[in-house]
Coordinates of C-alpha atoms and ligand atoms in Angstrom, one line a residue:
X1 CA -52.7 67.8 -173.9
X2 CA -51.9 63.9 -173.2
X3 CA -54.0 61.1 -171.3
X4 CA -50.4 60.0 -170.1
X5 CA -50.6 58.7 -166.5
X6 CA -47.7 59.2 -163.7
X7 CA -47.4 55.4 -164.4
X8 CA -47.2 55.8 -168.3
X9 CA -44.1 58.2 -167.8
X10 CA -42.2 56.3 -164.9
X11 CA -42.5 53.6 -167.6
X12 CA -41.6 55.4 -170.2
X13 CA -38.4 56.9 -168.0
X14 CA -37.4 53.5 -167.5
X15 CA -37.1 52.3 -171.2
X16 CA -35.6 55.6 -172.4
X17 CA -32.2 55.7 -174.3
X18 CA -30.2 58.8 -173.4
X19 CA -27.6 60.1 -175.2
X20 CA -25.3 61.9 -173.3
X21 CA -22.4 62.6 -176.2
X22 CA -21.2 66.3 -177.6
X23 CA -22.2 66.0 -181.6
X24 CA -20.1 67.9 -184.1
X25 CA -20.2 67.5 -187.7
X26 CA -23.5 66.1 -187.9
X27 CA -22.2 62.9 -185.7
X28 CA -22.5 62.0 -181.9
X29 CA -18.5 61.4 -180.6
X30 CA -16.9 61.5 -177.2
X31 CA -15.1 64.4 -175.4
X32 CA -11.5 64.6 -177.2
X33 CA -10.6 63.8 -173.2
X34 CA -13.0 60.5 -173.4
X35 CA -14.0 62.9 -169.8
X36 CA -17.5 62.4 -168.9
X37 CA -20.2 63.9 -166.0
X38 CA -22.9 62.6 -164.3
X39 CA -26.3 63.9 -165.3
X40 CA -28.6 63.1 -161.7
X41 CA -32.3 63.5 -161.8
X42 CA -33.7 66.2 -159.2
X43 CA -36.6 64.4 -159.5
X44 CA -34.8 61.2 -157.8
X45 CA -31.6 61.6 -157.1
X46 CA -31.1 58.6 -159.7
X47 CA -28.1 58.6 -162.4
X48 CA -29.8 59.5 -165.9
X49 CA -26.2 59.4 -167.8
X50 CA -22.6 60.0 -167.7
X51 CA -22.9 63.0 -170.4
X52 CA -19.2 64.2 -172.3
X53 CA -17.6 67.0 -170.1
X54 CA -16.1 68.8 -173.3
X55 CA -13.0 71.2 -172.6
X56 CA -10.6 73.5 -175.1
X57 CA -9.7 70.5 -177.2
X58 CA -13.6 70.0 -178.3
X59 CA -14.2 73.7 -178.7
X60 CA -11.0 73.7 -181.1
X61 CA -12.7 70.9 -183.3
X62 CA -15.9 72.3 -183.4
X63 CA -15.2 76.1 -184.0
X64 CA -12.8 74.7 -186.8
X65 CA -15.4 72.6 -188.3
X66 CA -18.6 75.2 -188.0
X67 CA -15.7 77.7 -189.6
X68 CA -15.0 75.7 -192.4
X69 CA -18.9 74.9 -192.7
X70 CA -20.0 78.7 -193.0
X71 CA -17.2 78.7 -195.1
X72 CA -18.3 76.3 -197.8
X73 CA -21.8 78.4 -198.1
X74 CA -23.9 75.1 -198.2
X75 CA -25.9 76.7 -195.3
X76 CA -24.9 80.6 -195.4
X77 CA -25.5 80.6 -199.0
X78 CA -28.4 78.5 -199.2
X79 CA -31.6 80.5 -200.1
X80 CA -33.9 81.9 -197.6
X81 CA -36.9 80.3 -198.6
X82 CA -34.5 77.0 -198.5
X83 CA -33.3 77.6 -195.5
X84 CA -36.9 78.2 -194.4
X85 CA -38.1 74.5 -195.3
X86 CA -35.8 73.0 -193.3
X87 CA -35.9 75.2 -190.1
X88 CA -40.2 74.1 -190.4
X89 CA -39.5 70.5 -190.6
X90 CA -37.0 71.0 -187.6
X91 CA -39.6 72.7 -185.7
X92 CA -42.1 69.8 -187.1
X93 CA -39.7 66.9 -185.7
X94 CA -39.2 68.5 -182.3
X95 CA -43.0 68.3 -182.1
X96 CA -43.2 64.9 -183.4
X97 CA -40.6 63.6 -180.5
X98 CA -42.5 66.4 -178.1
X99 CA -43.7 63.6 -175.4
X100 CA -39.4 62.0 -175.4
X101 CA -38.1 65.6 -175.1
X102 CA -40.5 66.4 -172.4
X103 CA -39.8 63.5 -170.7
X104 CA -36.0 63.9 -171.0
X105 CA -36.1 67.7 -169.8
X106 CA -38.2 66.8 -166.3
X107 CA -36.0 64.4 -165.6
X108 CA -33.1 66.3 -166.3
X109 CA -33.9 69.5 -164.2
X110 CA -37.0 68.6 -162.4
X111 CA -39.7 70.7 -163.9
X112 CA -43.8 69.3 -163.8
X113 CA -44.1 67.1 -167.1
X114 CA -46.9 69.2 -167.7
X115 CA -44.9 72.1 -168.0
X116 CA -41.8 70.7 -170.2
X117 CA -44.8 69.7 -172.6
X118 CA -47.3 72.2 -172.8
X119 CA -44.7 75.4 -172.3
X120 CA -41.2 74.1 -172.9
X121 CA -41.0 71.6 -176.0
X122 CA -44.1 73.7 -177.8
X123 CA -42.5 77.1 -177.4
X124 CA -39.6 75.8 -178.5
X125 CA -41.2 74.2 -181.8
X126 CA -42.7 77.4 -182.0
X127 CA -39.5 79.7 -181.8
X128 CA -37.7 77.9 -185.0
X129 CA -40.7 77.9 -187.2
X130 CA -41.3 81.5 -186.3
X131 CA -37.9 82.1 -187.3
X132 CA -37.7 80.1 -190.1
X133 CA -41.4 81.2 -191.5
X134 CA -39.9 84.5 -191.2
X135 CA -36.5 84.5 -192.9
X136 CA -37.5 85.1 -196.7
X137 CA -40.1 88.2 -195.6
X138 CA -37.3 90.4 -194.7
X139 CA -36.3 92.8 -196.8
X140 CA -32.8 94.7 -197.2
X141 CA -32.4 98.3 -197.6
X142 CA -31.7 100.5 -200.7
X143 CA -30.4 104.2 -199.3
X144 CA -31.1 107.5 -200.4
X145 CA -28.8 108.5 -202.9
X146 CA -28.2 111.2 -205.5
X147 CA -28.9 109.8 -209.1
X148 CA -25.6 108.6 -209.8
X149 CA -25.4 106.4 -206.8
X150 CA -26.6 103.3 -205.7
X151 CA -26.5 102.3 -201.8
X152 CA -27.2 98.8 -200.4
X153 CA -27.7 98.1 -196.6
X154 CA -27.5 94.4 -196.4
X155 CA -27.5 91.6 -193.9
X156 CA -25.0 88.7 -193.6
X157 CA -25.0 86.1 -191.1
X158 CA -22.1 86.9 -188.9
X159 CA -20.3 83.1 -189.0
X160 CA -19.9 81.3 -186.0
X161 CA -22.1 82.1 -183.1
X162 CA -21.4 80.3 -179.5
X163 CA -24.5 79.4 -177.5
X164 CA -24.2 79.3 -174.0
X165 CA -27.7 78.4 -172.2
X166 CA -28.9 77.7 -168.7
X167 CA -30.3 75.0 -167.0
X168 CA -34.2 76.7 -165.8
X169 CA -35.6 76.4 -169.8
X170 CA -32.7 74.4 -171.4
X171 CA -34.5 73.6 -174.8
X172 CA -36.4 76.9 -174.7
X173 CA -33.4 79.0 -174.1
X174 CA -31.6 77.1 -176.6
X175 CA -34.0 77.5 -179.6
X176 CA -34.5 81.2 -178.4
X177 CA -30.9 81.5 -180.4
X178 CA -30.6 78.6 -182.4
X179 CA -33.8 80.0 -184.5
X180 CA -32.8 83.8 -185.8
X181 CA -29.1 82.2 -185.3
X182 CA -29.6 79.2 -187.9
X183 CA -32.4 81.0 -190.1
X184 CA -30.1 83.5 -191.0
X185 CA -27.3 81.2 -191.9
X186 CA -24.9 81.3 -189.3
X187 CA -22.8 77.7 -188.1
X188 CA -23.7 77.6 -184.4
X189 CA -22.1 75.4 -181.1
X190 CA -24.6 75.2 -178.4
X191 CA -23.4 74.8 -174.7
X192 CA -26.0 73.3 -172.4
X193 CA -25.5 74.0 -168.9
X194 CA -24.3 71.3 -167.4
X195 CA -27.3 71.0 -164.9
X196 CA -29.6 69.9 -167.9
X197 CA -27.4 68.9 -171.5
X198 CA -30.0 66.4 -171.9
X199 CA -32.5 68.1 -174.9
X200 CA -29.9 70.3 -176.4
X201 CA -28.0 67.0 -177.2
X202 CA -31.4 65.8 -178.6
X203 CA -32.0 67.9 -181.1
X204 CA -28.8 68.0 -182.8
X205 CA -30.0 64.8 -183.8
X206 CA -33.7 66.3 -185.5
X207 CA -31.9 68.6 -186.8
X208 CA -30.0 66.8 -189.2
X209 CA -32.9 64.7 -190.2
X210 CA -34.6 67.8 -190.9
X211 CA -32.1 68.7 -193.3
X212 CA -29.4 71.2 -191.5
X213 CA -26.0 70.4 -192.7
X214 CA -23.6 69.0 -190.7
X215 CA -21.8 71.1 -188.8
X216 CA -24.3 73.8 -189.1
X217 CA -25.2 72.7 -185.3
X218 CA -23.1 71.6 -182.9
X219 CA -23.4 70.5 -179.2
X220 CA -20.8 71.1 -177.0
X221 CA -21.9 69.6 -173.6
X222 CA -19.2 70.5 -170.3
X223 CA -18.5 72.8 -167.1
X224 CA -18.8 77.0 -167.8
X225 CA -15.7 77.0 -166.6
X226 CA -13.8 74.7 -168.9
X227 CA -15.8 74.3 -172.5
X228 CA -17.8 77.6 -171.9
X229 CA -14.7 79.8 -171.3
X230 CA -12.6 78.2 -174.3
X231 CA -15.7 79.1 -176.2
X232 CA -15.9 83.2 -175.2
X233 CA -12.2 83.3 -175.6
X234 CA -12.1 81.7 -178.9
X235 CA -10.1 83.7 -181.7
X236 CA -12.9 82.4 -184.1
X237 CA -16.2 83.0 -182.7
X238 CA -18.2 85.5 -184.4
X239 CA -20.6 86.3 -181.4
X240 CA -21.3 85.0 -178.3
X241 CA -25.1 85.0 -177.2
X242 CA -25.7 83.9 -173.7
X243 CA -28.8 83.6 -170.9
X244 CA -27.8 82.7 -167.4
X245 CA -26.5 85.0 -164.5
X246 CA -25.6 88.5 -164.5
X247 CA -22.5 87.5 -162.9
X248 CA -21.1 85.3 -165.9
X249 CA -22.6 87.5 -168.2
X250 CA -20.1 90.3 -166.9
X251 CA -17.4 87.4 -167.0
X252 CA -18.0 87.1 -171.0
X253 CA -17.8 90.5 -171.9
X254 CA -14.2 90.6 -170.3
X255 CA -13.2 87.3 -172.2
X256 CA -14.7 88.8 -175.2
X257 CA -11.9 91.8 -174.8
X258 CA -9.5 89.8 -173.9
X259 CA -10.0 87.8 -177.2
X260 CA -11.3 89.0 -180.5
X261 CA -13.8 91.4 -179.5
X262 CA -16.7 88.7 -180.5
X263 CA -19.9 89.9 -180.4
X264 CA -21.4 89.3 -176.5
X265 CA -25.1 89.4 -176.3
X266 CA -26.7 89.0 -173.2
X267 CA -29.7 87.6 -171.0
X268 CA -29.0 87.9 -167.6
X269 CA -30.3 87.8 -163.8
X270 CA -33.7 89.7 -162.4
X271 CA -35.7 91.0 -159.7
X272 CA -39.0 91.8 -160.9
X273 CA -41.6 94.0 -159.6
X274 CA -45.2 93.3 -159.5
X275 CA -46.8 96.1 -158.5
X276 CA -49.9 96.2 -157.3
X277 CA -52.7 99.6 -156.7
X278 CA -55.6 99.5 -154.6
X279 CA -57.5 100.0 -157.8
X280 CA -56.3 97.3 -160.2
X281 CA -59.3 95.3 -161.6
X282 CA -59.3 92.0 -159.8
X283 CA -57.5 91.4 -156.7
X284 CA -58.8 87.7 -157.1
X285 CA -57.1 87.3 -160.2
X286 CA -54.1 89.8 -159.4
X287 CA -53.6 87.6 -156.3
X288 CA -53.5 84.3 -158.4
X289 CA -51.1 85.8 -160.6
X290 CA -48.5 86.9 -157.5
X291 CA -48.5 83.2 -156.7
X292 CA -48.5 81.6 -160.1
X293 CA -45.2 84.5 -160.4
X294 CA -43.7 83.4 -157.8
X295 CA -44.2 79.3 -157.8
X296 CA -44.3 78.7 -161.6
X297 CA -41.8 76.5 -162.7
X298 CA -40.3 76.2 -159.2
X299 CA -39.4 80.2 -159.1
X300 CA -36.5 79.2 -161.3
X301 CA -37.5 81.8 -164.0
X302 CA -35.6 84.8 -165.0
X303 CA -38.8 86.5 -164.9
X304 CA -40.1 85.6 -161.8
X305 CA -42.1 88.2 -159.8
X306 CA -39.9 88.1 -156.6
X307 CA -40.8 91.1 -155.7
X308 CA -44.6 91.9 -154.6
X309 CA -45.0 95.7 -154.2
X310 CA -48.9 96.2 -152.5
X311 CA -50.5 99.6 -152.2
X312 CA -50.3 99.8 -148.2
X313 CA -54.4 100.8 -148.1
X314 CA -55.3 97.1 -149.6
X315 CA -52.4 95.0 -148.2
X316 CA -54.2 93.4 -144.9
X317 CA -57.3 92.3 -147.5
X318 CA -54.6 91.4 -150.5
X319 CA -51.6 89.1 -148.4
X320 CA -53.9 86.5 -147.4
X321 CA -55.9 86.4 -150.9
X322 CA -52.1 85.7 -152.2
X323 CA -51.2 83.3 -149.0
X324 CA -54.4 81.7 -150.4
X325 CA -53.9 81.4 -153.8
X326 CA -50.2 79.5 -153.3
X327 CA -51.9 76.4 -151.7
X328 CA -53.0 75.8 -155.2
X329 CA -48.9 75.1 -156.1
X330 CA -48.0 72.3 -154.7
X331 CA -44.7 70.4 -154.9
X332 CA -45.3 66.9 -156.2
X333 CA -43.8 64.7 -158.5
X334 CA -43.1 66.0 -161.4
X335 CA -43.9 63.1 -163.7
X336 CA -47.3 63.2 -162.3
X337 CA -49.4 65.9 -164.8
X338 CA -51.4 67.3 -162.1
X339 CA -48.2 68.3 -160.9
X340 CA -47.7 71.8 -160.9
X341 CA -44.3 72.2 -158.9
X342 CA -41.4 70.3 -159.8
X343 CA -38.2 70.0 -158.0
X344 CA -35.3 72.7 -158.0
X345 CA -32.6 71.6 -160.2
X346 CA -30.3 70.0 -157.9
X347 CA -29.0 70.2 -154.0
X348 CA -26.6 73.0 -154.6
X349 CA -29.7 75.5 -155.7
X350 CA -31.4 73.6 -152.7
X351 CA -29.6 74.8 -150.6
X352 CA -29.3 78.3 -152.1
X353 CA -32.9 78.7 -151.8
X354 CA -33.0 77.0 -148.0
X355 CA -30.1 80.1 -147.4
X356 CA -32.3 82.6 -148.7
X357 CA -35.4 81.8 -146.5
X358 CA -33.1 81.8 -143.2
X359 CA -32.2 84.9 -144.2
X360 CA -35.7 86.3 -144.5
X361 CA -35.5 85.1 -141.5
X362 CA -32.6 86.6 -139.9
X363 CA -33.5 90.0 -141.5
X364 CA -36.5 90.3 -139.7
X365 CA -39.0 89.8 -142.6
X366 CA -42.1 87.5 -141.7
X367 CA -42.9 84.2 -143.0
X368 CA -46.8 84.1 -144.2
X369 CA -46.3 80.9 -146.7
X370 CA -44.4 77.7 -146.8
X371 CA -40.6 78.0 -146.1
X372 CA -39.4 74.0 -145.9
X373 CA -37.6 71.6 -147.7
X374 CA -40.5 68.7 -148.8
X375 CA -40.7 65.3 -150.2
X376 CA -37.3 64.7 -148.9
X377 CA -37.5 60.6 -148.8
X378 CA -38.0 60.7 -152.4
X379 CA -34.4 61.8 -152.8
X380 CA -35.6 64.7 -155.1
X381 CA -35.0 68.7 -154.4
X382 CA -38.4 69.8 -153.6
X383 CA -39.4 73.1 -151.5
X384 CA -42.4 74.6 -150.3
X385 CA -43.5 78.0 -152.5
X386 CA -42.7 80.5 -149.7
X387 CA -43.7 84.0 -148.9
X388 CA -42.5 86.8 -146.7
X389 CA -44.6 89.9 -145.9
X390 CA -43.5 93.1 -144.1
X391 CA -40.0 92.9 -146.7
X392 CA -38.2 95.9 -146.9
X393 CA -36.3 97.1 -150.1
X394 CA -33.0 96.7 -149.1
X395 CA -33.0 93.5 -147.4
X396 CA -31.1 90.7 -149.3
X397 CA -34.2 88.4 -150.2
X398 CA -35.6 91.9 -152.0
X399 CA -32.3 92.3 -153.5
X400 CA -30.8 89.4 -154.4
X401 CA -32.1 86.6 -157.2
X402 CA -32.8 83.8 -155.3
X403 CA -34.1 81.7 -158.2
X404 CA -36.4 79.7 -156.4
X405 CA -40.1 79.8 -154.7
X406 CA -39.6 82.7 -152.6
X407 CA -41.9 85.7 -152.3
X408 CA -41.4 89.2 -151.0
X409 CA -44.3 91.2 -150.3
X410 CA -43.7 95.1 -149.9
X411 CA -46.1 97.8 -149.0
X412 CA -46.2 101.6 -150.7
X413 CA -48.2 104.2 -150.6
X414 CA -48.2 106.4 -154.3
X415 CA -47.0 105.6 -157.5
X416 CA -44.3 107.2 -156.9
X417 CA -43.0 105.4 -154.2
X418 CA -44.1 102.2 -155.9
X419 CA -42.1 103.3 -159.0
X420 CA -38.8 103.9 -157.1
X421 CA -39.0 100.7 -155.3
X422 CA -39.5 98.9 -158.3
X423 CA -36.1 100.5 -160.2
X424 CA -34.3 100.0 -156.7
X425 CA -32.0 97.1 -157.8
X426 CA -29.0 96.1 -160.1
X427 CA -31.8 94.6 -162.8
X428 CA -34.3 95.5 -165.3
X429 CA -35.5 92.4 -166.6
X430 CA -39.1 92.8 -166.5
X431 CA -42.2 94.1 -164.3
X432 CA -46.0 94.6 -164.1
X433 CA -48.7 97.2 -163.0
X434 CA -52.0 96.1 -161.7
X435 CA -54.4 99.3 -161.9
X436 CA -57.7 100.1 -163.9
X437 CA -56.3 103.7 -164.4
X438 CA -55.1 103.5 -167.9
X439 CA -53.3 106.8 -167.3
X440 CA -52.0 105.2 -164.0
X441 CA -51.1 102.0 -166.0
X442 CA -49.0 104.5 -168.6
X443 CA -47.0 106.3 -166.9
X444 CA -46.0 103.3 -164.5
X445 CA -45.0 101.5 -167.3
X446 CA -42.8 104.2 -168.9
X447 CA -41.1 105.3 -165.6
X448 CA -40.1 101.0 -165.1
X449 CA -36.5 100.2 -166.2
X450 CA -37.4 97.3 -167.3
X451 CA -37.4 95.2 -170.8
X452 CA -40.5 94.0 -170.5
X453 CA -43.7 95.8 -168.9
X454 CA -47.2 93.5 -168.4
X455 CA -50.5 95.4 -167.2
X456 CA -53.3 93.7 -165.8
X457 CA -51.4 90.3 -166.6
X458 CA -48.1 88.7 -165.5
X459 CA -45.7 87.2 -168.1
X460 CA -47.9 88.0 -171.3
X461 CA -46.0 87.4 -174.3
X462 CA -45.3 85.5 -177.5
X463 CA -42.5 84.7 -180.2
X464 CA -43.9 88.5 -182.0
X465 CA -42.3 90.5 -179.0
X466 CA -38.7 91.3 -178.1
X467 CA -37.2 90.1 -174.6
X468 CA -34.2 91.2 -172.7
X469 CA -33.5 93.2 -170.1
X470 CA -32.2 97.1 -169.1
X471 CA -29.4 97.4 -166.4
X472 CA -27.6 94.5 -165.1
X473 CA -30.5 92.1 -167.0
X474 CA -28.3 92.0 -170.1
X475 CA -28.3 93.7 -173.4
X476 CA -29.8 92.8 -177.0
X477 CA -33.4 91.0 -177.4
X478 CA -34.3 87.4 -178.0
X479 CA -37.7 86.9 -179.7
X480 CA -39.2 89.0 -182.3
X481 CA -37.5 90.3 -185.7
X482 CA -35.2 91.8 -183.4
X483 CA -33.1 89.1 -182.7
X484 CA -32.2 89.2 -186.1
X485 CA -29.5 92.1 -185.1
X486 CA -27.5 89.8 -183.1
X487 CA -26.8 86.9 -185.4
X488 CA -25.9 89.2 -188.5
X489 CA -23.7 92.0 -189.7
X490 CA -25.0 95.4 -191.4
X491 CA -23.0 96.2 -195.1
X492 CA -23.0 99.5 -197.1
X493 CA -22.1 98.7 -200.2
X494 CA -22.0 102.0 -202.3
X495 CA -22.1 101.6 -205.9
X496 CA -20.9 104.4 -208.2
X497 CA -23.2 104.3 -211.2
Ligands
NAD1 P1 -25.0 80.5 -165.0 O1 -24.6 81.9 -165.3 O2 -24.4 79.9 -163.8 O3 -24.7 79.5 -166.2 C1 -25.2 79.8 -167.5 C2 -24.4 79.1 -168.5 O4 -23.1 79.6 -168.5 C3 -24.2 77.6 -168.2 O5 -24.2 76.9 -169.4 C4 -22.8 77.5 -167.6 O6 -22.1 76.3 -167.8 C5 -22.1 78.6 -168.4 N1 -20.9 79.2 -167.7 C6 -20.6 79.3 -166.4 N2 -19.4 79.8 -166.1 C7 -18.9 80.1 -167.4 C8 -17.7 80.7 -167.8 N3 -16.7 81.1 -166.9 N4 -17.5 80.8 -169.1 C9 -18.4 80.5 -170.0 N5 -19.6 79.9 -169.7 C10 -19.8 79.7 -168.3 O7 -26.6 80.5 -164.9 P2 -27.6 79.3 -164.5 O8 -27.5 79.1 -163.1 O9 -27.4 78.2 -165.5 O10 -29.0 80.0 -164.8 C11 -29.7 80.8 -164.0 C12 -29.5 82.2 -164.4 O11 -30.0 82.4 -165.7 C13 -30.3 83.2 -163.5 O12 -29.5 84.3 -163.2 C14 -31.4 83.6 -164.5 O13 -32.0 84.9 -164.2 C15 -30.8 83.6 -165.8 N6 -31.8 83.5 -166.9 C16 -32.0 84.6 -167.6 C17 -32.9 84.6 -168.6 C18 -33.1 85.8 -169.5 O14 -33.6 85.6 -170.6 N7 -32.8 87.0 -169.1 C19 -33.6 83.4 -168.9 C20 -33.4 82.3 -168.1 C21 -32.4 82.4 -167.1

């Protein structure tokens, strides 16, 4: 992957040049306040930048100017297998600067180097080619008419779509959109989370040198509450696609009908069940996959598997295989590549995560794992991957996302039981069944409201298969020909012959 050492990064870190400024119209430029943020390293503690805090002026100029932009067709208009070039030699430069934007996104919200390379920066590559490769093999529709008739179903790129991405895969999230968004012509502003601008403000740059016109992509850098809102209440926003919590995500739909009825699609919170039956194949390897679940990227994954439901007949023989599999994530630094726990993404999720083990804790459930705050004197946000057995349902670390390292283990005794434990909170984001029974396996899967279902496996998946979530997870799909739906608009055009 690379023969990089700890010390080859740290040196690297040190002679980096990061941008921190929005970039609209194809150029870098300061807030229209001149405001700026600080952009602090989890890792550290240490200042990376002072990055634009963009506000309602910003989003005025840049909706205007991606408007005017889709307007003028030199993108909208531009022929698929045109468009398709350039969206490859984007995906080709983000994999030429892989080992910069790697760097840039562990020190920007703490994740294991080895990670922002080997998952982050190539899935991202991976999602605009997909999209790109993809855009002139789709074909439109031609209805069923009498003789006389003709009827077109066409596709159009919707116009200006508003990005608004989190801070747990910043550049993954954020070419989960930008690749169906820009493939099929639209003028898009990305908003980073302010916890981790640092990549999305990257690219902008790649992807003018890969040949997107300006103002075809713009990044908007600021507070949810300032840049993000004038964005989702925007008169001239198209549609509004959005990954973070279920908590904004409600908050945008209401913006959306207090504006112009943009389109809002969602990809929200989680909870997910990882169920496990006395019979599934390999309690070694189901065991390493609870802990990889639950410690993988720092448990700051929408998909995490929080929740570890355990047929009650193997649970005394499973807990400890999965107390023993954790020792194998270990917090360290995350420049280091044998890291495979990074920090959390700054003290306030610290302290989130330190407030949900105290209330595992409090509500009686039993530690079995980790459960501290570590590496403090490096001035980084680390914590140890954590589990509590003897969790029931309803308790608040079974409930709640937590969005950190922290496991609860919960016993059951059918599938039945296991089933309505699993469906037992607000989300539907994802789950999985560990059983040879293929029947078993089947009928688990169909009963789980949940957008994505993994057997034998956790987290299985690719750019070929849609993602989202049922319930409270959010609405829509990213990934897949199906997130083609949210960045266009359907047509019936009926043609009297
Ligand atoms: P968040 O909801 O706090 O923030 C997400 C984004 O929304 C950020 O860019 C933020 O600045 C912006 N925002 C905040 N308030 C806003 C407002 N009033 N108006 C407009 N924008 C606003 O989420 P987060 O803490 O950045 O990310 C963690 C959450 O993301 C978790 O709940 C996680 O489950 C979820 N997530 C979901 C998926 C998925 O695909 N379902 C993937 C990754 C993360």
């Amino acid at each position: 992957m690379t023969s990089l050492t700890r010390a080859d990064w740290e040196q690297r870190a040190k002679n980096l040049n990061i941008e921190g400024r929005a970039f609209v119209h194809g150029q870098y430029c300061a807030a229209a306040s001149a405001a700026t943020f600080e952009c602090i390293s989890p890792v550290d503690g240490r200042l990376l930048a002072q990055v634009a805090s963009c506000d309602l002026a910003d989003a005025e100029i840049a909706v205007a100017d991606a408007r005017s932009t889709f307007d003028s067709g030199v993108w909208s208009r531009l022929a698929p297998v045109k468009r398709k070039e350039v969206m490859i030699r984007f995906a080709e430069l983000i994999e030429q600067h892989r080992e910069e934007l790697a760097l840039l996104e562990t020190l920007d919200m703490g994740k294991p180097i080895s990670d922002s390379l080997g998952i982050d920066v190539s899935s991202a590559a991976r999602a605009i080619r997909w999209s790109g490769e993809a855009i002139d093999k789709i074909y439109d529709e031609v209805a069923a008419t009498p003789h006389n008739e003709l009827g077109l179903v066409t596709r159009e790129p919707i116009g200006v779509v508003a990005a608004i991405v989190p801070w747990n895969f910043p550049l993954l999230m954020s070419c989960w959109k930008l690749g169906p968004a820009l493939a099929t012509g639209n003028s898009v502003i990305l908003k980073p989370s302010e916890k981790s601008p640092l990549t999305g403000i990257r690219i902008a740059q790649l992807a003018i040198e890969a040949g997107i016109p300006a103002g075809v992509f713009n990044v908007l850098p600021g507070y949810g509450h300032t840049v993000g809102k004038a964005l989702a209440l925007h008169m001239d926003v198209d549609t509004l696609v959005f990954t973070g919590s279920t908590k904004i995500a409600k908050q945008l739909m209401v913006y959306a009908g207090e504006s112009n009825m943009k389109r809002v699609w969602l990809e929200a919170g989680g909870k997910s069940p990882n169920i496990v039956f006395a019979d599934a194949p390999d309690l070694q390897a189901a065991a390493e996959a609870a802990a990889g679940a639950i410690a993988f990227n720092q448990g700051e994954v929408c998909t995490a598997g929080s929740r570890l439901l355990v047929e009650n007949s193997i649970k005394a023989q499973f807990v400890p295989l999965v107390v023993e599999a954790i020792k194998a994530w270990k917090p360290g630094h995350p420049l280091d590549p044998a890291t495979n726990v990074g920090a959390l993404v700054d003290t306030t999720q610290l302290n989130n995560v330190l407030g949900y083990i105290q209330a595992g804790h409090d509500d009686g459930a039993k530690l079995v794992a980790g459960g501290k705050r570590v590496m403090e004197e490096t001035g980084g946000t680390y914590v140890e991957p954590t589990i509590f057995d003897g969790v029931d349902n309803a308790m608040r670390i079974a409930q709640e996302e937590i969005f950190g390292p922290v496991l609860s283990v919960i016993g059951f005794d059918s599938a039945e039981e296991a089933v309505a434990i699993a469906n037992d909170t607000p989300y539907g984001l994802a789950a999985a069944v560990w059983t040879r029974d293929l029947s078993k396996a089947h009928l688990t899967a169909k009963a789980l409201r949940a957008g994505s279902v993994w057997v034998n496996q956790y987290d299985g998946g690719d750019m070929t298969a849609p993602f989202g979530g049922f319930k409270q997870s959010g609405n829509g799909r990213d990934k897949s020909l199906h997130a083609f739906d949210k960045y266009t608009e359907l047509k019936a055009t009926w043609i009297k012959l």
